[in-house]
XYZ file of C-alpha atoms in Angstrom:
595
model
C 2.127 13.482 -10.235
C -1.055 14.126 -11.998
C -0.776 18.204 -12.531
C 2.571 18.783 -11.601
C 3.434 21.134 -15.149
C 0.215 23.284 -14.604
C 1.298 23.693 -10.822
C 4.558 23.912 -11.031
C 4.769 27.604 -11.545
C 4.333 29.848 -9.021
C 0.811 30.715 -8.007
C 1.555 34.411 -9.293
C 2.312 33.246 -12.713
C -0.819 30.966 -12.503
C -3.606 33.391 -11.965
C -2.245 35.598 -14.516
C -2.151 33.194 -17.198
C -5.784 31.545 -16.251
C -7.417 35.154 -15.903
C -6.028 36.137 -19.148
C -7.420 33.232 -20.742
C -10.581 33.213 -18.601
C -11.467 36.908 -19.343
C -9.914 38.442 -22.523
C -10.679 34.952 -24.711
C -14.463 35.215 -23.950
C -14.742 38.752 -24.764
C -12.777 38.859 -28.362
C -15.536 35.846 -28.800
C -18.673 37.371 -27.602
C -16.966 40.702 -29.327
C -17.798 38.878 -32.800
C -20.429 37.201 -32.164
C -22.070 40.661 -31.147
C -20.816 42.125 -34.187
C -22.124 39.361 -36.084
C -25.583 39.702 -34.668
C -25.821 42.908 -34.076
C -27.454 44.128 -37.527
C -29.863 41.055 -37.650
C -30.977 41.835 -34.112
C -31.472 45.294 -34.608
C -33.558 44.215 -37.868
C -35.746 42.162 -35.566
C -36.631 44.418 -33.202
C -37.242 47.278 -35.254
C -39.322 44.890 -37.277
C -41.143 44.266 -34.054
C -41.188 47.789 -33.603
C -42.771 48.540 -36.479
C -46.076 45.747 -35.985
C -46.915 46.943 -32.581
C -46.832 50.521 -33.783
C -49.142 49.495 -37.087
C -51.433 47.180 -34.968
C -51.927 49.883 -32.746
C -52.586 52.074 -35.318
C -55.078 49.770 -37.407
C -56.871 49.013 -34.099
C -57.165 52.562 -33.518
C -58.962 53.539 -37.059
C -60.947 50.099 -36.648
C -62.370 51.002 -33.173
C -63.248 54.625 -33.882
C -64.697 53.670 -37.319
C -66.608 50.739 -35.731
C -67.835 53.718 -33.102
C -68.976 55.666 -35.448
C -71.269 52.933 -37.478
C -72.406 52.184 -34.086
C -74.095 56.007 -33.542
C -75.058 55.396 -37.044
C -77.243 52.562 -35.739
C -78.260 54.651 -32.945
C -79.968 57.510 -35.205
C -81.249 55.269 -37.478
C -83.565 53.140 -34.731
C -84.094 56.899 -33.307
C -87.818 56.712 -32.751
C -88.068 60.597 -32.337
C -86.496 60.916 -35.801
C -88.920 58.368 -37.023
C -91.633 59.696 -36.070
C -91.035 63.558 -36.690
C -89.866 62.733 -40.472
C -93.167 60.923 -41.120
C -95.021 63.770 -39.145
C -97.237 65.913 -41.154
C -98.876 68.171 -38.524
C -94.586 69.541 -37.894
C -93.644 72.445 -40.800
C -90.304 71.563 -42.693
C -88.332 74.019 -40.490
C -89.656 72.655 -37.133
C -89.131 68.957 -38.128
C -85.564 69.925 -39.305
C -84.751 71.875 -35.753
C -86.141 68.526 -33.960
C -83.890 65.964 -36.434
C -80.929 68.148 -36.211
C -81.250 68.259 -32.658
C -81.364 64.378 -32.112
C -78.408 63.728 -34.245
C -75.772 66.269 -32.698
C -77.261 64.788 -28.972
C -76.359 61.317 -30.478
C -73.120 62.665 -32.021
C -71.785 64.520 -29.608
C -70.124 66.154 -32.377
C -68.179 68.860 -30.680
C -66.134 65.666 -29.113
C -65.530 64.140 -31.978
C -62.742 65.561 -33.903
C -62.601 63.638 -37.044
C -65.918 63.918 -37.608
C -66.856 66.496 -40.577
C -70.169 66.529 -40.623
C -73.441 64.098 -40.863
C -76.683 64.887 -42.639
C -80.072 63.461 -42.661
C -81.217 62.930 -45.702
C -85.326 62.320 -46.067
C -86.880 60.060 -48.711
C -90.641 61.166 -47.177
C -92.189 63.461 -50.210
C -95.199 65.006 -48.380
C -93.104 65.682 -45.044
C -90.228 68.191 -46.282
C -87.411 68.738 -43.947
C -84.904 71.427 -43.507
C -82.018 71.675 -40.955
C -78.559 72.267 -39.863
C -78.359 68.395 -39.846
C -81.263 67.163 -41.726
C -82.322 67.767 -45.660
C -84.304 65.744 -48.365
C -83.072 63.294 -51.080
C -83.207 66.310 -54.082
C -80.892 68.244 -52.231
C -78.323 65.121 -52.096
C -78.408 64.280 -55.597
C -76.962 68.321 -55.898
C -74.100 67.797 -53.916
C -70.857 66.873 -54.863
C -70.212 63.522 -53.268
C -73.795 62.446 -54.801
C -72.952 63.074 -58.513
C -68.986 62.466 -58.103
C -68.382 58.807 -56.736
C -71.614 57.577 -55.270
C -71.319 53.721 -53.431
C -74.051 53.644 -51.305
C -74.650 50.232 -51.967
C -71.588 49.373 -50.282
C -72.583 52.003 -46.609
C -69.138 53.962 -47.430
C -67.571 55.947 -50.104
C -64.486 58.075 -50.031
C -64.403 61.398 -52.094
C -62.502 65.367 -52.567
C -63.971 68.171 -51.185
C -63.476 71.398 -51.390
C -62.253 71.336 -54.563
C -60.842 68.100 -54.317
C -58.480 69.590 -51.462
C -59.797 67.013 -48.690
C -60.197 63.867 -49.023
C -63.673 62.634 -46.741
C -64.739 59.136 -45.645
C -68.048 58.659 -45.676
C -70.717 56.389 -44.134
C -74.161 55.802 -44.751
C -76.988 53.786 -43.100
C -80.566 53.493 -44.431
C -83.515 54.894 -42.224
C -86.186 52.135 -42.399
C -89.613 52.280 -40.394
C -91.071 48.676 -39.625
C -94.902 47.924 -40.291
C -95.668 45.618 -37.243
C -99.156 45.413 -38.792
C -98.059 44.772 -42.518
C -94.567 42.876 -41.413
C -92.715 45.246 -43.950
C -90.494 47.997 -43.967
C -90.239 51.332 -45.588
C -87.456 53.629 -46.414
C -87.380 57.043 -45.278
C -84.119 58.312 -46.058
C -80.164 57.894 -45.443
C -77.904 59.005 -42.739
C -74.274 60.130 -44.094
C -71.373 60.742 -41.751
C -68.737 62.952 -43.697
C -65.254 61.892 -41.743
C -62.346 64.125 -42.222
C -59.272 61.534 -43.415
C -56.968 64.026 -42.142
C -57.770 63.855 -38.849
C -58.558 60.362 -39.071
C -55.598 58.902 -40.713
C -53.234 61.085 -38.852
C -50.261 59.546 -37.451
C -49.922 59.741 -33.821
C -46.827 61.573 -32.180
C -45.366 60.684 -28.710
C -44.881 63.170 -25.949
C -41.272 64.424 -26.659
C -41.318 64.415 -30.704
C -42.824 66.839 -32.556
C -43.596 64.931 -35.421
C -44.825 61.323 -35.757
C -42.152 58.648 -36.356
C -43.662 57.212 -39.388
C -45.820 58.408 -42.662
C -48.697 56.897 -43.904
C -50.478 56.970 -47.083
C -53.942 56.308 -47.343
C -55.420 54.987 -51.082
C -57.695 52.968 -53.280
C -57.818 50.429 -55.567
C -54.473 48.417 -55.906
C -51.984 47.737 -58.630
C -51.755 50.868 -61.338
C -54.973 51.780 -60.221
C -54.256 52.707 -57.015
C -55.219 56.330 -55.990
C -54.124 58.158 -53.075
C -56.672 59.980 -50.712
C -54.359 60.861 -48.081
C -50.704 60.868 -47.519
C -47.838 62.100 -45.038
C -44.948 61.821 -47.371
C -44.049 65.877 -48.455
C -42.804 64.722 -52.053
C -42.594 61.448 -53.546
C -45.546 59.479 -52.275
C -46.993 58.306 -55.629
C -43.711 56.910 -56.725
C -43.547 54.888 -53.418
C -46.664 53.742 -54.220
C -45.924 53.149 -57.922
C -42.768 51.068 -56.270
C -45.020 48.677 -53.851
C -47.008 47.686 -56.125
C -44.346 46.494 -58.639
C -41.853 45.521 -56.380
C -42.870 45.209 -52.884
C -46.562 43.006 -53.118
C -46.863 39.412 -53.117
C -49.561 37.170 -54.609
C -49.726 35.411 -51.292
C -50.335 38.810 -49.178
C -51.564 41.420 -52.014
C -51.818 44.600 -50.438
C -51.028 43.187 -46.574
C -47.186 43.056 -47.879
C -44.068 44.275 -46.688
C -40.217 44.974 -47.557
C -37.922 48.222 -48.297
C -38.151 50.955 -50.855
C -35.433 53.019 -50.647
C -34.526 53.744 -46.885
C -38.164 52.482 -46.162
C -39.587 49.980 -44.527
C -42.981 49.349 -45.969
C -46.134 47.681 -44.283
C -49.242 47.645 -46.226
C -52.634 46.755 -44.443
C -56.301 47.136 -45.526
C -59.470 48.181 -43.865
C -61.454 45.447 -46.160
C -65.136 46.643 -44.555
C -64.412 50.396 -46.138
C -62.315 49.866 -49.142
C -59.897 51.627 -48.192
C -55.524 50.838 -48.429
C -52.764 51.924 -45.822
C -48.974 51.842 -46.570
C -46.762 52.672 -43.432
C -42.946 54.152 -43.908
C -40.884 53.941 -41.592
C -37.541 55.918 -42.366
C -34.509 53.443 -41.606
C -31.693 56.466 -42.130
C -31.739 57.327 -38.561
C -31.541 54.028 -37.363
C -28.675 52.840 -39.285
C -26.983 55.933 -38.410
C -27.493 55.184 -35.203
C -26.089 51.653 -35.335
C -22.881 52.886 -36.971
C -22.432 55.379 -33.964
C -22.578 52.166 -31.585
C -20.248 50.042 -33.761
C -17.820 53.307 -34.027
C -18.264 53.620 -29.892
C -17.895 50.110 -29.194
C -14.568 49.023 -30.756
C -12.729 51.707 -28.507
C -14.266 50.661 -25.299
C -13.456 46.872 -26.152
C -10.038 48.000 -26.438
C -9.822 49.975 -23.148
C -11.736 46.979 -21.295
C -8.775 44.602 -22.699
C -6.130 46.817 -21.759
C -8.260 47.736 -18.349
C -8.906 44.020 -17.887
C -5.028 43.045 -18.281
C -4.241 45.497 -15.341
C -6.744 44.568 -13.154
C -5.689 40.903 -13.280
C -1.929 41.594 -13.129
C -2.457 43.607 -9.989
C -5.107 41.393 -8.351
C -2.872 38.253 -8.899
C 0.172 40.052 -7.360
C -1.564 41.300 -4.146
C -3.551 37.561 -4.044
C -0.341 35.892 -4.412
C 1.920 38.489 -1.234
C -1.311 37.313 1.018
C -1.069 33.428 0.262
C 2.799 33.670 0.727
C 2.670 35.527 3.799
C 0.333 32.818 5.436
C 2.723 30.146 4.444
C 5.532 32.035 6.042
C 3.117 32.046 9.525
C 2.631 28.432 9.625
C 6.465 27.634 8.925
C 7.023 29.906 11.999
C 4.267 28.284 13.444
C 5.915 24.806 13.253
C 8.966 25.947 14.849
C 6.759 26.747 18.009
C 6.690 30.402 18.216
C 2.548 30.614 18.621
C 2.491 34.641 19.461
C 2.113 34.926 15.728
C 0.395 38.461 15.834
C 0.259 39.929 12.928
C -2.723 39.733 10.199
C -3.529 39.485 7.229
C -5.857 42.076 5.775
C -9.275 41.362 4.105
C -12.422 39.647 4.623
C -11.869 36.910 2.409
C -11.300 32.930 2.979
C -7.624 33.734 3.855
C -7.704 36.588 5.996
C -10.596 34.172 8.334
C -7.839 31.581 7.604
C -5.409 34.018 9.400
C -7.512 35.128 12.044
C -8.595 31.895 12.964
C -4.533 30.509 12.981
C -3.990 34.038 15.260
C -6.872 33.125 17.945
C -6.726 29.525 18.292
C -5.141 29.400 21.522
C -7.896 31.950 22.818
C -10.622 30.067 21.293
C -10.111 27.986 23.833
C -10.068 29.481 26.696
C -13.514 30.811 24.633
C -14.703 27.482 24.385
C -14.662 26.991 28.109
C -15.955 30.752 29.142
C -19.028 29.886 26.889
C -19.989 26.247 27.885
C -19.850 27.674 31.728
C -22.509 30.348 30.641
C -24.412 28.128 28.755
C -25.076 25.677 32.042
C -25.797 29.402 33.847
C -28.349 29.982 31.530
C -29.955 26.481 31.291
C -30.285 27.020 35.151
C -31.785 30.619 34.668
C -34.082 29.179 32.161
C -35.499 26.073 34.892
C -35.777 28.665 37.347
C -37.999 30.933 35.279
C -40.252 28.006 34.254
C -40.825 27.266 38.304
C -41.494 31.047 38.410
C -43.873 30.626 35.212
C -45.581 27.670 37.384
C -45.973 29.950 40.674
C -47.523 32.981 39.465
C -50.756 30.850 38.214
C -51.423 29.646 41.498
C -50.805 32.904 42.785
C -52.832 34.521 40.491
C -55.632 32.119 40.854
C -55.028 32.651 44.976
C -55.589 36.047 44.820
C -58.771 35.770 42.571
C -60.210 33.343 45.389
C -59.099 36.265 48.238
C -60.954 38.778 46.472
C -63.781 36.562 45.743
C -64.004 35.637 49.673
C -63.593 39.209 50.425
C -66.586 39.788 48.442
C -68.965 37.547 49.916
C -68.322 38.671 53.175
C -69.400 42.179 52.377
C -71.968 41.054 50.681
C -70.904 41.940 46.714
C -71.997 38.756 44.841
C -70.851 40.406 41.596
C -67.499 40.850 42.090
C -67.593 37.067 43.104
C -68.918 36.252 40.308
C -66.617 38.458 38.013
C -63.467 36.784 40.024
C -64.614 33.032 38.679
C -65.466 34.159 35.189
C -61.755 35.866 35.392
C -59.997 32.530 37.114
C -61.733 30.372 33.683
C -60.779 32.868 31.790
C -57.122 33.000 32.393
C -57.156 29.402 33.022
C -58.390 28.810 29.280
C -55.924 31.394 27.719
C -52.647 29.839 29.366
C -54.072 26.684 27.670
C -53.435 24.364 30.834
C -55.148 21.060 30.332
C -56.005 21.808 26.836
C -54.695 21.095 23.232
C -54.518 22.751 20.052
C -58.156 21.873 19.058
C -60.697 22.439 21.771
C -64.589 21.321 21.531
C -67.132 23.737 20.466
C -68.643 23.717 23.738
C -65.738 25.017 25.424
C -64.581 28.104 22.884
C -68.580 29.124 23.380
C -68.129 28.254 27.122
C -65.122 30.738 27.241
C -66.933 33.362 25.253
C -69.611 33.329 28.009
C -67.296 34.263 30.643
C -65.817 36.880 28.408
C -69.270 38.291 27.358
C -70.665 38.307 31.222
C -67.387 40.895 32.345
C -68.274 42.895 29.503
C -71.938 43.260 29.648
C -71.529 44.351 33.130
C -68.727 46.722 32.236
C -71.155 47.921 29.520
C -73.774 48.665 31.944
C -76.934 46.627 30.436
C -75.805 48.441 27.259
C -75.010 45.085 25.649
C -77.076 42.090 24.263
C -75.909 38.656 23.307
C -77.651 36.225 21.440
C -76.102 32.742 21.029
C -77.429 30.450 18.250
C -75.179 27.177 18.433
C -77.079 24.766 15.820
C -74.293 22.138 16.244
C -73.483 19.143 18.279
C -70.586 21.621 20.165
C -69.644 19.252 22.427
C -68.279 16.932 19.560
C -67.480 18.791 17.018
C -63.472 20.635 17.378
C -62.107 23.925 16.388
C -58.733 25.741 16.796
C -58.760 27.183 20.604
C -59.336 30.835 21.455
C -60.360 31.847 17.676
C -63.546 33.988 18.988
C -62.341 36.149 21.892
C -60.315 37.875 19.625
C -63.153 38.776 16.580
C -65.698 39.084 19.371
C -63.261 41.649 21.149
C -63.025 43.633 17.565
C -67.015 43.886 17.256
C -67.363 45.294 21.355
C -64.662 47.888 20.474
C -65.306 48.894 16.994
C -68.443 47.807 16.654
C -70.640 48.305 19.570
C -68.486 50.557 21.754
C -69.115 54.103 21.014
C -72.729 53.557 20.847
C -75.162 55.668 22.687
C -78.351 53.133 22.289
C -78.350 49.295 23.453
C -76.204 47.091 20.992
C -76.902 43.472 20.087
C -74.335 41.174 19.529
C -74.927 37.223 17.926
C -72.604 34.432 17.955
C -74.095 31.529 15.872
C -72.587 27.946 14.378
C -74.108 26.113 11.851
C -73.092 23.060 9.359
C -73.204 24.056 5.719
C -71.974 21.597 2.834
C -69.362 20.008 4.795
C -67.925 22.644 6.254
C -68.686 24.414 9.854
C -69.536 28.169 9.802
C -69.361 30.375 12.865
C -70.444 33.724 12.302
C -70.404 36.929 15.102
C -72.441 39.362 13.827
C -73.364 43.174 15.704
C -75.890 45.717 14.803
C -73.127 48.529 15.758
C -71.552 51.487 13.514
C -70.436 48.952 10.560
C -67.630 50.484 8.013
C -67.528 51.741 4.480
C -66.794 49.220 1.418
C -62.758 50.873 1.182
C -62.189 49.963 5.077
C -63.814 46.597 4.753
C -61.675 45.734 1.326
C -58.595 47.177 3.364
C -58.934 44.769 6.458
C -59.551 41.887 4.164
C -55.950 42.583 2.474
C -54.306 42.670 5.720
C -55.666 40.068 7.590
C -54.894 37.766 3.969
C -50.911 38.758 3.923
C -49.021 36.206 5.224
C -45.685 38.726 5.974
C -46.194 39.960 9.261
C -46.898 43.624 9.743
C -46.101 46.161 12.938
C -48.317 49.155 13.544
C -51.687 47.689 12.143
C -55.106 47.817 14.224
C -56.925 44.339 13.607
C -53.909 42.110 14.485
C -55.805 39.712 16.492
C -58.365 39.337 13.530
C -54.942 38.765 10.944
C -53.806 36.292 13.530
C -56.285 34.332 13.863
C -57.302 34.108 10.104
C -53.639 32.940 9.007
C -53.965 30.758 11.857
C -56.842 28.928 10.005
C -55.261 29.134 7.380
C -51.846 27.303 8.337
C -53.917 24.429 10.384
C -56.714 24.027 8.031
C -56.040 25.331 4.106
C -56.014 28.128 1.987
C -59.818 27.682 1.161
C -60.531 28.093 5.217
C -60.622 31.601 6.977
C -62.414 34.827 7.687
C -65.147 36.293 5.377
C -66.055 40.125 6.774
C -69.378 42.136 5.601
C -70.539 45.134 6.860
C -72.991 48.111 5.966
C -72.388 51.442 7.440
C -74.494 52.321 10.719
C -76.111 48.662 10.042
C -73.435 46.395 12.017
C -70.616 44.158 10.920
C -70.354 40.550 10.169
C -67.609 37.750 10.415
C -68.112 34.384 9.320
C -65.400 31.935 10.455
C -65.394 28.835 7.832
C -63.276 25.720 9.231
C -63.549 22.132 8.098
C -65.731 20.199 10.163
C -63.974 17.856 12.862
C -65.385 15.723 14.945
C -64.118 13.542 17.872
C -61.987 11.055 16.970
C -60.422 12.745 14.075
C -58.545 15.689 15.920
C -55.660 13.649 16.124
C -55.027 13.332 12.844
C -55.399 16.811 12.466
């Protein structure tokens, strides 16, 4: 027989060999593999690592560099600075006060940190200037930055100040003033924003560490001409400079390359618009110390998980194997005809239900029976409830005709009338003699008799306005879709309201589709509450404890008979009234069916 050597064994034996093989031969497999992959993985995610951190960083500089070109623009096309450095009747103290002024309002330099400091610098002969912030061209061509590495042409130059102690970005933008009349332009001088590259350039640190994760160093120029203006390495940044450039660069990438100096990993990008170089390090010695510590930790948990494994699988087999033979020994006894077989089988598995079901068979019979009898009980209990169901109508509908008869004998023509608007009513919401989809005419006709109870429970407090621009009589909508919306706009709407509230119930056709839209003139609600009920009355799960349930109800009833794109739109404007528009597809007579 096909099998018979791998079953011949006891069942014992059987799992124990299979769960061995099943469970230790996978993991001294995926053990290697792991091993094998471990160091390239690690390799490419701290690789990944490494971009997202230098993107971020690059788009950092970029954006606050591109911010501060932008204010740049700002003061130049600064028509008060215009004007007051071509004003003559202003002395050279006054017209620096007014410049100065303008710049640190467009600045806002006490926010921004890396920012140095930025001068105006005034090309206008016969209008001196003198300020805080503002100066003229001869006093430039005196200052450091002007006689040591001047690149205006370029609207950025790096330099040393202080003694060449800090290094300074800095750029400039012309100040022009345009002849409309002459259709030419003029210069009047320079703007130059000093920023500070150590504050610039600084590597970010997260919350817990104390010190960034990474160095940078900041130069320009490339190849043996490359000069650093700010670094983060303590010692031997110029030789791991020196190092990228002879080893590390590419023709293909130039200074954009990357690779490994020492325990480095390099990156090199370039801010192309400023001139300016940036090498990131990232130190790999804690990382590969920290893969050595997981090799080291690994290897002796692989071992306990074989040895825990093997014990786990010898044990399980042997208590799998006592259940399975102590079920065979219950049906043998079985066979001989002793059926008061009591005892079980512990467990909830497929053999203890095995056991449990063997146990109870005879009294699942005698079940059997018990439940079929209480079955036909409740089939009978259920026919008698829908005669009840069909009584209390009539009775209902009885009394309404007592009281209405009552009524007119004593003379109280209201109440008669209230007691036949109720009898429709309650007629139209049990649904008798109607289907899913009910004209126009009669959801309208129902909203009258709801509308007449309340405006004389409302005490001539109440106006309604109805504006049907529709062939209602033909055209079919889900049944009892406005009580429920008009209901919401009495209570919330128009309810607490001292004055004499209007309500309007209109239907129109609009590009194929049919609009019905209740609208009140009542308390209204705030943008937040309006956004809220639009989010409940739009989640399909059902929810307990929520106002606006009717509303919810019958927008995902639109929803599931008509489409997504069908439903309730809500608008309101607080202490100027509410609105909700009902959109449904149109459907006229004829086509319900299909629907």
């Amino acid at each position: 027989m096909k099998g018979k050597g791998i079953h011949s064994r006891s069942i014992f034996v059987q799992l124990v060999v299979f769960s061995l093989l099943a469970s230790l031969v996978p993991i001294l497999i995926i053990s290697i593999f792991l091993f094998y992959k471990l160091d390239s993985t690690a390799q490419e995610e701290t690789k990944d690592y490494h971009e997202q951190i230098t993107s971020q960083y690059m788009k950092n500089i970029e954006e606050k560099l591109q911010q501060y070109r932008n204010s740049l623009e700002v003061i130049a096309n600064n028509t008060v600075i215009l004007k007051t450095l071509t004003d003559e009747t202003m002395n050279p103290y006054d017209r620096g006060e007014v410049v100065s002024q303008e710049v640190d309002n467009s600045l806002l330099l006490e926010m921004q940190s890396e920012v140095r400091n930025c001068m105006v610098y005034s090309r206008v002969q016969n209008c001196k200037v003198y300020g805080s912030r503002a100066s003229m061209m001869q006093q430039a061509s005196r200052e450091v930055w002007y006689l040591q590495d001047r690149a205006m042409e370029d609207d950025w130059f790096s330099y040393f100040a202080l003694n060449d102690s800090e290094p300074i970005l800095s750029l400039v933008k012309d100040i022009e003033e345009l002849d409309t009349e002459h259709l030419s332009r003029s210069q009047l001088g320079i703007i130059k924003l000093d920023v500070a590259m150590k504050r610039l350039f600084v590597p970010a640190v997260t919350e817990k560490d104390e010190s960034a994760t990474y160095d940078v160093i900041v130069y320009k120029n490339e190849g043996k001409d490359a000069k650093i203006l700010y670094q983060t390495v303590k010692n031997n940044g110029s030789e791991i400079l020196k190092k990228y450039w002879e080893d590390t660069v590419t023709e293909k990438d130039g200074g954009n390359s990357s690779g490994q100096i020492s325990t480095y990993t390099v990156d090199g990008q370039t801010l192309e618009d400023y001139g300016v170089n940036l090498l990131f390090l990232f130190d790999n010695r804690d990382s590969w110390q920290k893969r050595v510590e997981i090799i080291e930790a690994i290897l002796p948990l692989l071992l306990l998980l074989s040895v825990t494994v093997t014990g786990l699988i010898y044990w399980y087999s042997k208590d799998f194997s006592s259940r399975v033979e102590l079920l065979v020994k219950k049906f043998r006894r079985a066979e001989t005809g002793d059926l008061s077989v009591s005892e079980e089988i512990g467990g909830d598995d497929e053999i203890a239900v095995l056991d449990k079901q063997f146990n109870r068979m005879l009294g699942k019979l005698d079940q059997l029976i018990k439940t079929n009898y209480v079955q036909k009980l409740e089939n009978k209990e259920a026919q008698l409830k829908n005669l009840q169901l069909q009584i209390n109508p009539h009775f209902l509908y009885n009394t309404l005709e007592t009281i209405s008869s009552i009524a007119a004998v004593k003379q109280v023509f209201i109440v008669c009338d209230i007691c036949g608007k109720l009898g429709e009513i309650f007629r139209y919401s049990l649904g008798k003699d109607y289907g899913e989809l009910v004209p126009l005419e009669q959801e309208i006709a129902h909203i009258k008799n709801y509308m007449f109870i309340q405006e004389i429970r409302h005490g001539g407090r109440l106006q309604v306005f109805y504006n049907i621009d529709v062939d209602a009589m033909h055209v079919y909508i889900p049944r009892f879709i406005l009580q429920p919306i008009v209901e919401n706009a009495i209570s919330h709407g128009l309810g607490n309201l001292t004055s004499v509230g209007t309500l309007e119930i209109s239907a129109f056709e609009k590009k194929d589709r049919l609009y019905i839209r209740i609208e009140d003139d009542g308390e209204g609600m705030e943008p937040e509450k309006v956004a809220e009920i639009i989010r409940f009355i739009n989640t399909a799960k059902p929810v307990e404890g929520k106002k606006n349930i009717g509303i919810r109800n019958v927008n995902q009833r639109i929803k599931l008979a008509c489409g997504e794109e069908y439903g309730i739109i809500i608008e309101s404007t607080p202490y100027q009234g509410s609105r909700f528009t009902i959109q449904l597809p149109i459907i006229r007579e004829g086509e319900k069916n299909e629907t």
